[in-house]
mmCIF file of C-alpha atoms and ligand atoms in Angstrom:
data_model
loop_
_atom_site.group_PDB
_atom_site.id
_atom_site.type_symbol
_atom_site.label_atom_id
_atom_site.label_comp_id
_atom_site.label_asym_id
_atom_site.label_seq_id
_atom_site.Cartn_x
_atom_site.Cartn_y
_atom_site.Cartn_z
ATOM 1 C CA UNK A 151 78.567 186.471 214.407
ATOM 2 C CA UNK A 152 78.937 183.941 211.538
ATOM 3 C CA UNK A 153 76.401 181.643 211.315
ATOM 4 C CA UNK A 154 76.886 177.652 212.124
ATOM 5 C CA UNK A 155 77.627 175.437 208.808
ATOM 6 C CA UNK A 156 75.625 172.804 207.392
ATOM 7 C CA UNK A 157 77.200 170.113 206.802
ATOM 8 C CA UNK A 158 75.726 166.818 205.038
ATOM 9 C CA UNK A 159 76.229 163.275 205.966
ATOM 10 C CA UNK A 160 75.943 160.891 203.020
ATOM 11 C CA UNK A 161 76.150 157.198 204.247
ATOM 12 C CA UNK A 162 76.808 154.385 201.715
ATOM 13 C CA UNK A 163 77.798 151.377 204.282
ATOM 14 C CA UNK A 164 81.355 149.657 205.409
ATOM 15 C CA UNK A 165 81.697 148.995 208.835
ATOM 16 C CA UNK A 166 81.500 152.102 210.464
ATOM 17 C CA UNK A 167 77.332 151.334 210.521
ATOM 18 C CA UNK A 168 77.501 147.184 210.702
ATOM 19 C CA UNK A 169 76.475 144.991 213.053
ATOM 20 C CA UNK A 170 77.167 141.247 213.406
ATOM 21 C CA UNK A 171 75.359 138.788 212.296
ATOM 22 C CA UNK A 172 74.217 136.486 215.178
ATOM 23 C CA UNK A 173 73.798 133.403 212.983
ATOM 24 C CA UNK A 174 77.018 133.249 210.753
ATOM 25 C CA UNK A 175 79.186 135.876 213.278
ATOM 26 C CA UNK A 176 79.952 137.996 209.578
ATOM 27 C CA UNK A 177 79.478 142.103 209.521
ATOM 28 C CA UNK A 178 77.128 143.193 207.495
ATOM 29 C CA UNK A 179 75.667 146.631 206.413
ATOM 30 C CA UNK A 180 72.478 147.469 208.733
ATOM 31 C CA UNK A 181 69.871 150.969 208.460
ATOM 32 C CA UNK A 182 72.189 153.420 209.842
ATOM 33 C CA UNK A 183 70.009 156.185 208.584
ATOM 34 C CA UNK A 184 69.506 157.841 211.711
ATOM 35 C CA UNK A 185 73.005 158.302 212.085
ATOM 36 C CA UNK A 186 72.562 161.540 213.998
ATOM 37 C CA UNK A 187 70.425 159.727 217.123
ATOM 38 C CA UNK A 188 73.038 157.047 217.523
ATOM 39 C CA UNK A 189 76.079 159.495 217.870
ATOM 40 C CA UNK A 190 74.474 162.173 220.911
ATOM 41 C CA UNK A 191 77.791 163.702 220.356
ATOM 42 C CA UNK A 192 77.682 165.136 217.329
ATOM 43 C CA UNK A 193 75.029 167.438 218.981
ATOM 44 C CA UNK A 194 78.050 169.142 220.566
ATOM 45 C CA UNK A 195 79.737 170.483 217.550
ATOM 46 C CA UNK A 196 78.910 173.812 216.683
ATOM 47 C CA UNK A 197 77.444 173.088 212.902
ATOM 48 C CA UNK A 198 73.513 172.080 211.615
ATOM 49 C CA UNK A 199 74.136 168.656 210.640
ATOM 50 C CA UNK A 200 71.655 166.088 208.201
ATOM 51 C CA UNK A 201 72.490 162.704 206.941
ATOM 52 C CA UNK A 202 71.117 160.985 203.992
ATOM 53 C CA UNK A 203 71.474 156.826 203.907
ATOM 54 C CA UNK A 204 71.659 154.632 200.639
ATOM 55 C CA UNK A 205 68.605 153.199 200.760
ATOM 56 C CA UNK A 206 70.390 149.900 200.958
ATOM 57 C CA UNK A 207 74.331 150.545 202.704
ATOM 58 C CA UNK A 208 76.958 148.384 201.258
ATOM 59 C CA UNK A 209 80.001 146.804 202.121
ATOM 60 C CA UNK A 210 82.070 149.259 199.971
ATOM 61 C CA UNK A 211 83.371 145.625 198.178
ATOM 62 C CA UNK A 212 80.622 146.015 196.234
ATOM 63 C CA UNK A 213 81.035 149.453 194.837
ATOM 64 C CA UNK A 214 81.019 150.128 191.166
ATOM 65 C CA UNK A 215 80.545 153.153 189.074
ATOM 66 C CA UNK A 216 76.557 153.490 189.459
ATOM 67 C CA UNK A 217 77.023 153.947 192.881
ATOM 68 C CA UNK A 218 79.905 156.770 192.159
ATOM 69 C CA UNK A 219 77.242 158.263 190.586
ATOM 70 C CA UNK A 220 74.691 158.502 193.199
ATOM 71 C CA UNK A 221 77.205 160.078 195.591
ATOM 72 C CA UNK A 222 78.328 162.165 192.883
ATOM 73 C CA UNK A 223 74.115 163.409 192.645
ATOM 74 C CA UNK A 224 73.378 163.333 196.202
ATOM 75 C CA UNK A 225 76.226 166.013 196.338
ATOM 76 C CA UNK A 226 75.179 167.831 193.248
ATOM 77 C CA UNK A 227 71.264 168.310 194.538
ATOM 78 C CA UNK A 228 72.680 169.099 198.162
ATOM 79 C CA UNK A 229 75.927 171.546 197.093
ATOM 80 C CA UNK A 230 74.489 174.674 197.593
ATOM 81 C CA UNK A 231 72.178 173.913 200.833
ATOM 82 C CA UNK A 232 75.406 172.741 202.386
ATOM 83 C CA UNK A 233 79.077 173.940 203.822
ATOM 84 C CA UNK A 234 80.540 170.976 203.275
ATOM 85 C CA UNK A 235 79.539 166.550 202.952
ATOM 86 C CA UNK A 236 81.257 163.993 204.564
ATOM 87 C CA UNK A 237 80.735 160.962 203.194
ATOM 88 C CA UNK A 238 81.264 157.474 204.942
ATOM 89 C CA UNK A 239 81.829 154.483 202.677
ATOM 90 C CA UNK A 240 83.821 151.585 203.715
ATOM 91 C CA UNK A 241 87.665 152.016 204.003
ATOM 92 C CA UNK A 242 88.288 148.665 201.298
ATOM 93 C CA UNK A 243 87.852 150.678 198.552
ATOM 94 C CA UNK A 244 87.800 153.995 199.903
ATOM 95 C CA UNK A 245 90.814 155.658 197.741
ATOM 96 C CA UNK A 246 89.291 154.168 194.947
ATOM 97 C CA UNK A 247 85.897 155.989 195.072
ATOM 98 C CA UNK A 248 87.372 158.909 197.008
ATOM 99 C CA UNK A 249 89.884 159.270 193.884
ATOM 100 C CA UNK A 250 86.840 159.203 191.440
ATOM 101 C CA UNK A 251 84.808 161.495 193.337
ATOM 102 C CA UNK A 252 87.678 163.883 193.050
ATOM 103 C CA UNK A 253 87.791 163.742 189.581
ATOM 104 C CA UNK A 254 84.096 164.174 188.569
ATOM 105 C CA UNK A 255 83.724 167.305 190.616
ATOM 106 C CA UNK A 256 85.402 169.822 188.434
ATOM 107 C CA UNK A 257 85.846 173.441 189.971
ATOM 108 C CA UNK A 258 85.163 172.382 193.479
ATOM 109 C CA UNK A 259 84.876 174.724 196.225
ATOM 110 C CA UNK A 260 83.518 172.853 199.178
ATOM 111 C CA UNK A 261 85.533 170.290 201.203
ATOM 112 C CA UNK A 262 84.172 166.363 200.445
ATOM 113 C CA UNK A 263 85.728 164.709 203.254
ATOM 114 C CA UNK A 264 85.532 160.706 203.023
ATOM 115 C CA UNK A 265 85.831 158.382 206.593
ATOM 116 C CA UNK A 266 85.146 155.548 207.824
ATOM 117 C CA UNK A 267 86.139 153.299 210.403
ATOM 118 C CA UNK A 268 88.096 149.695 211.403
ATOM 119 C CA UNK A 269 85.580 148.899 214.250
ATOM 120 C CA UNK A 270 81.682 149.631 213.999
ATOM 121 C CA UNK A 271 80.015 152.478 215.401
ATOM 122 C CA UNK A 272 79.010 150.254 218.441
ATOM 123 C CA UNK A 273 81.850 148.709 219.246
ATOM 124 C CA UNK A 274 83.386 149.359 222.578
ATOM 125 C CA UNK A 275 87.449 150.019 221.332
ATOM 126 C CA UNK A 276 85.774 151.959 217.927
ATOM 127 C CA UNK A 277 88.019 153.956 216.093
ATOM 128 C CA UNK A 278 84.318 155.394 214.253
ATOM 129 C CA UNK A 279 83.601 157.872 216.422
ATOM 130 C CA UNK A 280 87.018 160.107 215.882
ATOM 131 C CA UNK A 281 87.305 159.666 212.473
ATOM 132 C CA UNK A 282 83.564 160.858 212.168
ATOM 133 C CA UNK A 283 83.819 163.758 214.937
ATOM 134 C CA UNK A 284 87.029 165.248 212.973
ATOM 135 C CA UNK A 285 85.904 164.772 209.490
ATOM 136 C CA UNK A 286 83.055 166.702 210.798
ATOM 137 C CA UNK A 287 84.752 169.165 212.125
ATOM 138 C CA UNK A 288 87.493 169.487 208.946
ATOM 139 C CA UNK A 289 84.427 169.771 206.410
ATOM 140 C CA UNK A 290 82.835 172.848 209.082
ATOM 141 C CA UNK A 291 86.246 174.442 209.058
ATOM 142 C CA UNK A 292 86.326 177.999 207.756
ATOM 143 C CA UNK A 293 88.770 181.153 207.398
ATOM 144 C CA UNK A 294 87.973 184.222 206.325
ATOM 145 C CA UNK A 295 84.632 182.834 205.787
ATOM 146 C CA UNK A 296 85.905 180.771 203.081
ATOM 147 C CA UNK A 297 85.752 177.010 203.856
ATOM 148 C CA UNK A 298 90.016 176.034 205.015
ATOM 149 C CA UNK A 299 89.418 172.586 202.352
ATOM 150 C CA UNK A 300 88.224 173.023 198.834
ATOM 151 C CA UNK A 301 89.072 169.506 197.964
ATOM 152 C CA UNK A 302 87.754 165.930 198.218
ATOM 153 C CA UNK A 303 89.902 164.164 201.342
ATOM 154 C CA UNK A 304 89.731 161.264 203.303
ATOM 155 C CA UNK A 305 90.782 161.388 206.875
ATOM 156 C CA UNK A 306 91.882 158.586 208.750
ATOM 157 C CA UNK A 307 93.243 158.021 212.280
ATOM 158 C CA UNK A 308 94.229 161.979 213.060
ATOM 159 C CA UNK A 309 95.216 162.576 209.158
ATOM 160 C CA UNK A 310 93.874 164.137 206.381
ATOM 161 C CA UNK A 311 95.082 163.332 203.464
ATOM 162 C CA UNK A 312 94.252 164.021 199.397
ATOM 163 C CA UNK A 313 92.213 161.956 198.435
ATOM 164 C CA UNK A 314 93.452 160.822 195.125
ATOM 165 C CA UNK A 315 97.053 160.108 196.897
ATOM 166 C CA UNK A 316 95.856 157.415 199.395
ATOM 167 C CA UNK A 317 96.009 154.031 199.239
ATOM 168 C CA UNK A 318 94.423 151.783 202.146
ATOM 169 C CA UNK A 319 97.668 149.863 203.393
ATOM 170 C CA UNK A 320 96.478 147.429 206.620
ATOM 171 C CA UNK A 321 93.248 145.626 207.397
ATOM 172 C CA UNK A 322 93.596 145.592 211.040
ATOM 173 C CA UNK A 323 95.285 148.599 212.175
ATOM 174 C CA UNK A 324 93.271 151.962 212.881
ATOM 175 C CA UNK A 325 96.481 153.472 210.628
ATOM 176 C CA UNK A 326 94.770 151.600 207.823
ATOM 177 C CA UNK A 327 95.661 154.862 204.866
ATOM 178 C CA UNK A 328 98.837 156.186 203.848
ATOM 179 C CA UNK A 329 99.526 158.777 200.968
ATOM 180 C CA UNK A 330 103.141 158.084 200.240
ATOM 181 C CA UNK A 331 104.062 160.640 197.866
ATOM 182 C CA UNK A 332 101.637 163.690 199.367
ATOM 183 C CA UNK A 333 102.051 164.879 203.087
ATOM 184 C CA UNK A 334 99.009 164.735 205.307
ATOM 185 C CA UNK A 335 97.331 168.018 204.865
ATOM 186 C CA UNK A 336 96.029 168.255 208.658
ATOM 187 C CA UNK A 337 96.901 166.106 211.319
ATOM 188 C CA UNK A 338 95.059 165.836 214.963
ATOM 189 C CA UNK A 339 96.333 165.640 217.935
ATOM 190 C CA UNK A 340 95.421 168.196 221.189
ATOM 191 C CA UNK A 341 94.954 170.828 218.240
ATOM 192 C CA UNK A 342 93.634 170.349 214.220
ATOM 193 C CA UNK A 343 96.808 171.564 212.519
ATOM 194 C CA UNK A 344 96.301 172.368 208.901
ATOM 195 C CA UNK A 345 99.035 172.483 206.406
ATOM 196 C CA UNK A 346 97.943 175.379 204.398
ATOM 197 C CA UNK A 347 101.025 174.662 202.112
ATOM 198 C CA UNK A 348 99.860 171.842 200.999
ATOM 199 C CA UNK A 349 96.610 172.292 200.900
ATOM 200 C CA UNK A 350 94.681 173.195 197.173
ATOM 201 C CA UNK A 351 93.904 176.999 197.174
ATOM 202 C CA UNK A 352 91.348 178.028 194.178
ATOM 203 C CA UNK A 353 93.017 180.393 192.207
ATOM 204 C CA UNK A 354 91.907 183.274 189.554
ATOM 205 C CA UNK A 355 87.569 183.391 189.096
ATOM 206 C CA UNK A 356 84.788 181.207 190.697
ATOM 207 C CA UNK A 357 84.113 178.898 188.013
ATOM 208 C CA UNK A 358 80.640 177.134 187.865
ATOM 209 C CA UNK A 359 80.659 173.458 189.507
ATOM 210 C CA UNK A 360 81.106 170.384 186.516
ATOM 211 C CA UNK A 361 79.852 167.500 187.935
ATOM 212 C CA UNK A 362 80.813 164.555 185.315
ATOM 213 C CA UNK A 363 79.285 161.605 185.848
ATOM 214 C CA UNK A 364 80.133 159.512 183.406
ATOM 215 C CA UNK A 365 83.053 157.459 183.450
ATOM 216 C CA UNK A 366 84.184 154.146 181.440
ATOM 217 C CA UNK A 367 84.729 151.248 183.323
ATOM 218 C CA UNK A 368 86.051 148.445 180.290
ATOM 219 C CA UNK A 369 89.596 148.693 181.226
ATOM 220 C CA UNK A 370 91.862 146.222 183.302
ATOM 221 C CA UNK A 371 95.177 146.689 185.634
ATOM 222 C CA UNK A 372 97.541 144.420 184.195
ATOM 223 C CA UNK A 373 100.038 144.043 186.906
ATOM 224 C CA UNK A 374 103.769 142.309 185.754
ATOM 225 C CA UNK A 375 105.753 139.697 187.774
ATOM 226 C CA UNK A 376 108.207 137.762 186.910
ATOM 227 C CA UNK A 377 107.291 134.780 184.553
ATOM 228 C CA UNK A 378 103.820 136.323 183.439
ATOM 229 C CA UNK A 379 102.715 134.576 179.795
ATOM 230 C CA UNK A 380 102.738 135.339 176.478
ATOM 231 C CA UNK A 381 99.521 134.249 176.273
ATOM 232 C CA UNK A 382 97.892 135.537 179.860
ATOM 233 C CA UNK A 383 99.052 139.281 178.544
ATOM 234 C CA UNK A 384 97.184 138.163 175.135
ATOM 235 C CA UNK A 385 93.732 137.317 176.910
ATOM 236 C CA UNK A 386 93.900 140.863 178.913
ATOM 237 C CA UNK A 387 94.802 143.006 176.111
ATOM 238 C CA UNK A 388 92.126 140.957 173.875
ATOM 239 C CA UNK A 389 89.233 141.834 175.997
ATOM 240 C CA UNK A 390 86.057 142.531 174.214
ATOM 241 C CA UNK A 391 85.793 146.504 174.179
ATOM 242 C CA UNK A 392 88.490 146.788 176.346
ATOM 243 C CA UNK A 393 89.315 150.960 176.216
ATOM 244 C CA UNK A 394 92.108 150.852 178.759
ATOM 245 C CA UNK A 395 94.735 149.583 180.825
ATOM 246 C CA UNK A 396 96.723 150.106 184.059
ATOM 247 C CA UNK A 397 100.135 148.291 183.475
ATOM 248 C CA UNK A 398 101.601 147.902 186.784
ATOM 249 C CA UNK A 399 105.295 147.938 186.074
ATOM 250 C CA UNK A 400 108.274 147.425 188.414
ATOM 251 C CA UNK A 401 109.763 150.479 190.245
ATOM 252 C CA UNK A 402 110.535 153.523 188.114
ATOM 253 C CA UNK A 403 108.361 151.897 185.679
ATOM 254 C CA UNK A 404 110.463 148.987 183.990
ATOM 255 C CA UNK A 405 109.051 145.931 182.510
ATOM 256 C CA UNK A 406 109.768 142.823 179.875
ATOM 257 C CA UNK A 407 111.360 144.530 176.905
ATOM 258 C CA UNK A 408 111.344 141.594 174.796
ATOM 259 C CA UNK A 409 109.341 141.717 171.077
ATOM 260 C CA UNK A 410 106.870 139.528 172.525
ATOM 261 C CA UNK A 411 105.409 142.098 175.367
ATOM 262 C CA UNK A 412 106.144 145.081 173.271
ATOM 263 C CA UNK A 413 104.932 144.448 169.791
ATOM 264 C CA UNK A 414 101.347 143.214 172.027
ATOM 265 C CA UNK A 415 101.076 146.191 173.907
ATOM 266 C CA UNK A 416 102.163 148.269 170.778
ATOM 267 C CA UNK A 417 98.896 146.375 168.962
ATOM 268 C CA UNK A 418 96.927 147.241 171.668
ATOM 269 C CA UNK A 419 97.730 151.135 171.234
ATOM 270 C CA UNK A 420 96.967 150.637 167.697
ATOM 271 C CA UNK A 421 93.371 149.799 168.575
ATOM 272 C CA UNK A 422 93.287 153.370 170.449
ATOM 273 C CA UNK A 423 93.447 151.202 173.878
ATOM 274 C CA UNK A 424 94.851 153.632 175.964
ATOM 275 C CA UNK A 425 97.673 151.858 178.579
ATOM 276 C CA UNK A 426 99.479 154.168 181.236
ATOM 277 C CA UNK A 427 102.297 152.912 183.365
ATOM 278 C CA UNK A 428 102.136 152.776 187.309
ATOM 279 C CA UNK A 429 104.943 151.550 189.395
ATOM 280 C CA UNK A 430 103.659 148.555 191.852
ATOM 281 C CA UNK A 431 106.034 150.596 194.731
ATOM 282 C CA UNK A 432 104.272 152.173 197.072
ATOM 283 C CA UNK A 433 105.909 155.852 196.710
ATOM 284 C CA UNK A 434 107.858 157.252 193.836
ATOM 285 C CA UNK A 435 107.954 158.166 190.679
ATOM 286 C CA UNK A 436 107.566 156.458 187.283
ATOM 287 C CA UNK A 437 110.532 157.860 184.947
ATOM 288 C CA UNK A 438 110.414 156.346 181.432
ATOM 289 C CA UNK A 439 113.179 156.025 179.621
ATOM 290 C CA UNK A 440 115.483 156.006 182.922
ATOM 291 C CA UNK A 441 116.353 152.777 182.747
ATOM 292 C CA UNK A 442 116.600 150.474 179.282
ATOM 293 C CA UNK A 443 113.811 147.957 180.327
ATOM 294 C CA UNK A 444 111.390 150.756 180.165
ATOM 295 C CA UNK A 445 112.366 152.871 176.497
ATOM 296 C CA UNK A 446 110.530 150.735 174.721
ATOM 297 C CA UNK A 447 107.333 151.606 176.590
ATOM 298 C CA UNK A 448 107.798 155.328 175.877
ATOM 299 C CA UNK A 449 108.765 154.489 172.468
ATOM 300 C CA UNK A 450 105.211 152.863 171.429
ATOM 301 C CA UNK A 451 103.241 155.387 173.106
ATOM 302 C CA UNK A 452 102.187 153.677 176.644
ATOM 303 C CA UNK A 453 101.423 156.918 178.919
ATOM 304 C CA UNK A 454 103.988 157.672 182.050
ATOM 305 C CA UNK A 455 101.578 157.833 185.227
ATOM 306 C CA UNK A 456 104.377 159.691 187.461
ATOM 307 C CA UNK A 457 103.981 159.199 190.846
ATOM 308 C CA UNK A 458 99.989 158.794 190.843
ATOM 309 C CA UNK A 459 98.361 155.527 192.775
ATOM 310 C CA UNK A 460 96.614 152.737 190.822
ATOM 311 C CA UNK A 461 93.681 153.908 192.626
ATOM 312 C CA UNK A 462 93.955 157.349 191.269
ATOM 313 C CA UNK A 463 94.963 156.310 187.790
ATOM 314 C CA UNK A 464 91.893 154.033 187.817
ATOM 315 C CA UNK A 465 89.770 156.747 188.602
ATOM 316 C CA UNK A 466 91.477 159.265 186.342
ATOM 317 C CA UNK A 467 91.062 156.573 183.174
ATOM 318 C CA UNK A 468 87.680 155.865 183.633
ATOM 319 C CA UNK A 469 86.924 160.058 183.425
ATOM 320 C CA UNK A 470 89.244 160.465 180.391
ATOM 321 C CA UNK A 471 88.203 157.699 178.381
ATOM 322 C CA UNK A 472 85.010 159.297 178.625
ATOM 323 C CA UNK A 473 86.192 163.017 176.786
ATOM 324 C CA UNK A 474 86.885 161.513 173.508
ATOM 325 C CA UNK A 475 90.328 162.429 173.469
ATOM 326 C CA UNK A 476 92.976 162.202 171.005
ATOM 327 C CA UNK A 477 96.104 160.024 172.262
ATOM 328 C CA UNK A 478 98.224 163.260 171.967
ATOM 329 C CA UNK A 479 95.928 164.939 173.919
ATOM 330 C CA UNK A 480 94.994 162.263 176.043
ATOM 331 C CA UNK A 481 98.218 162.058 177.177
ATOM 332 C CA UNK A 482 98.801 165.545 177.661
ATOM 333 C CA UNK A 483 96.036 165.609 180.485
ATOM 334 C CA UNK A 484 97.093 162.441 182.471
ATOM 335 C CA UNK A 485 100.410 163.391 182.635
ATOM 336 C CA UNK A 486 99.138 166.631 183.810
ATOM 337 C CA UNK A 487 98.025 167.092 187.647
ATOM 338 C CA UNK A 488 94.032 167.509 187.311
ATOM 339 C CA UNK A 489 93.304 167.333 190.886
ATOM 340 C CA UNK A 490 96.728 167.614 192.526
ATOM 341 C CA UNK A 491 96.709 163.769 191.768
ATOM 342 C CA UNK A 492 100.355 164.334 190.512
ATOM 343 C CA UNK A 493 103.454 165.898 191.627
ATOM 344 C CA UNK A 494 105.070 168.711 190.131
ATOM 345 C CA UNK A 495 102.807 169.149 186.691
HETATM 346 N N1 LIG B 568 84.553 145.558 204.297
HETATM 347 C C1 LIG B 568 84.348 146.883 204.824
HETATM 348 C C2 LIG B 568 83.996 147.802 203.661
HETATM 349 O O1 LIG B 568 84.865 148.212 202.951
HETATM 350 C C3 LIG B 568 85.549 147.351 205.572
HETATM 351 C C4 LIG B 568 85.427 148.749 206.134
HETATM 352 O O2 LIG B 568 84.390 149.354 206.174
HETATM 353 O O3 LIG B 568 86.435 149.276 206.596
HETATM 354 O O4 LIG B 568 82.851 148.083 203.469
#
């Protein structure tokens, strides 16, 4: 008989764990530590589990790159006592640290599965204790006595999805992720059906874990509408130390093609400020040079981001702009999938 996997807890904050506050009636992070007493259920699954807190949770508002990095360690220290981590952060910025964590944990080959919930732990109509019981159970899974998910996740409401392909789309529904250009790679329902098609298989040797923990955080989204300033897209792309930037472009990645917006964003390449082009649509792809509004991009060297989310192109900047890259090559490995962040590359 195979014996039962360990799997890790690591608890950051977000809702799942709040309580309310009785004076102003707000949520707020509370010592969920003992995560283990407070759900007797987990007791039933058929896995060792431990949890480790931050020693102060946080609304996941107030995540930045420091605390990337202590999930990133707590992982690192823990990876070979456990089968697999699940990791509970609040959903707000979930696919952004989710998408991060994917890409600092090079040659993965234990499932990270990220959760959460809408409605605390002790609320009566939670959606908490699903999401937790089936993340749980995903990160146990095994075949062959290999674990079924190699990959950093985040399930939601009976899906799993890629991490780096989700994007948190409603603050009050239980359905609060979607991953529009990635199916779900497991869905629950009576039964937890995988869908090994889609789901990353290591290939070739077992490659030592790279855990990268640095990433760069002086760069800026720079999202277009209609009637944005000459002198609004000066102050952005003028930033002190600024190393990169997220334009947010319109559908298959058009944008202003007058002298004014290119020959700016053209100066800012100059300055080895690196600027890759995301479509603001939910799903699709970014094609430059389909349409005449967005040649001029690809002409001056601004970076196609394909079909990847801002969240994911966030997180894949801030790890690039750390390898002291140059632009040729820079651009070779964001417009390659990493991570299975991107579709067909
Ligand atoms: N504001 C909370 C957070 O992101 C919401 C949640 O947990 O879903 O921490």
């Amino acid at each position: 008989m195979s014996k039962k996997p360990n799997i890790l807890i690591v608890y950051t904050g977000g809702t799942i764990g709040m309580i309310k506050d009785y004076k102003t009636k707000a949520l707020k992070a509370f010592d969920f530590s003992q995560i283990i007493e407070n759900i007797p259920e987990l007791e039933q699954l058929n896995c060792n589990i431990k949890s480790i807190s931050f020693d102060e949770p946080i609304d996941s508002s107030n995540m930045n790159t420091s605390y990337y990095k202590d999930i990133a360690e707590i992982i690192e220290v823990n990876y070979k006592k456990y089968d697999g981590f699940v990791v509970l952060t609040g959903s707000d910025t979930m696919s952004y640290i989710s998408s991060a964590i994917s890409f600092m944990f090079e040659n993965l080959q234990k499932p990270i599965i990220f959760t959460g919930s809408q409605l605390p732990i002790g609320d009566l109509r939670t959606d908490a204790k699903e999401n937790l019981i089936t993340s749980i159970e995903i990160a146990c899974s095994q075949k062959d006595n290999k674990p079924v998910i190699s990959e950093v996740c985040l399930y939601f409401e009976y899906k799993l999805y890629r991490a780096n392909r989700t994007t948190k789309i409603n603050a009050e529904q239980f359905e609060a992720f979607t991953s529009m250009n990635y199916p779900p790679l497991a869905e629950s329902g009576v039964h937890l059906n995988f869908n090994e098609y889609y789901i990353y298989k290591p290939k070739g040797e077992i490659k030592e874990l790279v855990v990268r923990k640095t990433l760069i955080n002086d760069i800026v989204i720079l999202k277009l509408f209609p009637g944005i300033t000459e002198k609004v897209v000066y102050s952005i792309l003028n930033v002190n130390s600024l190393r990169g930037v997220i334009l947010e472009t319109y559908g298959a990645g058009n944008s202003i093609n007058k002298p004014w917006f290119l020959n700016q964003l053209q100066e800012a390449i100059s300055k080895n400020i690196k600027i890759i082009n995301v479509t603001q649509c939910a799903g699709g792809s970014v094609m430059q040079g389909h349409y005449e509004t967005s040649v001029g991009l690809k002409e001056i060297g601004v970076i196609g981001g394909k079909d990847i989310t801002t969240e994911s192109a966030i997180a894949k900047l801030m790890y690039l702009l750390n390898e002291n890259l140059s632009l040729k090559e820079f651009t070779f490995y964001f417009e390659k999938s990493l991570r299975g962040e991107i579709s067909g590359s």
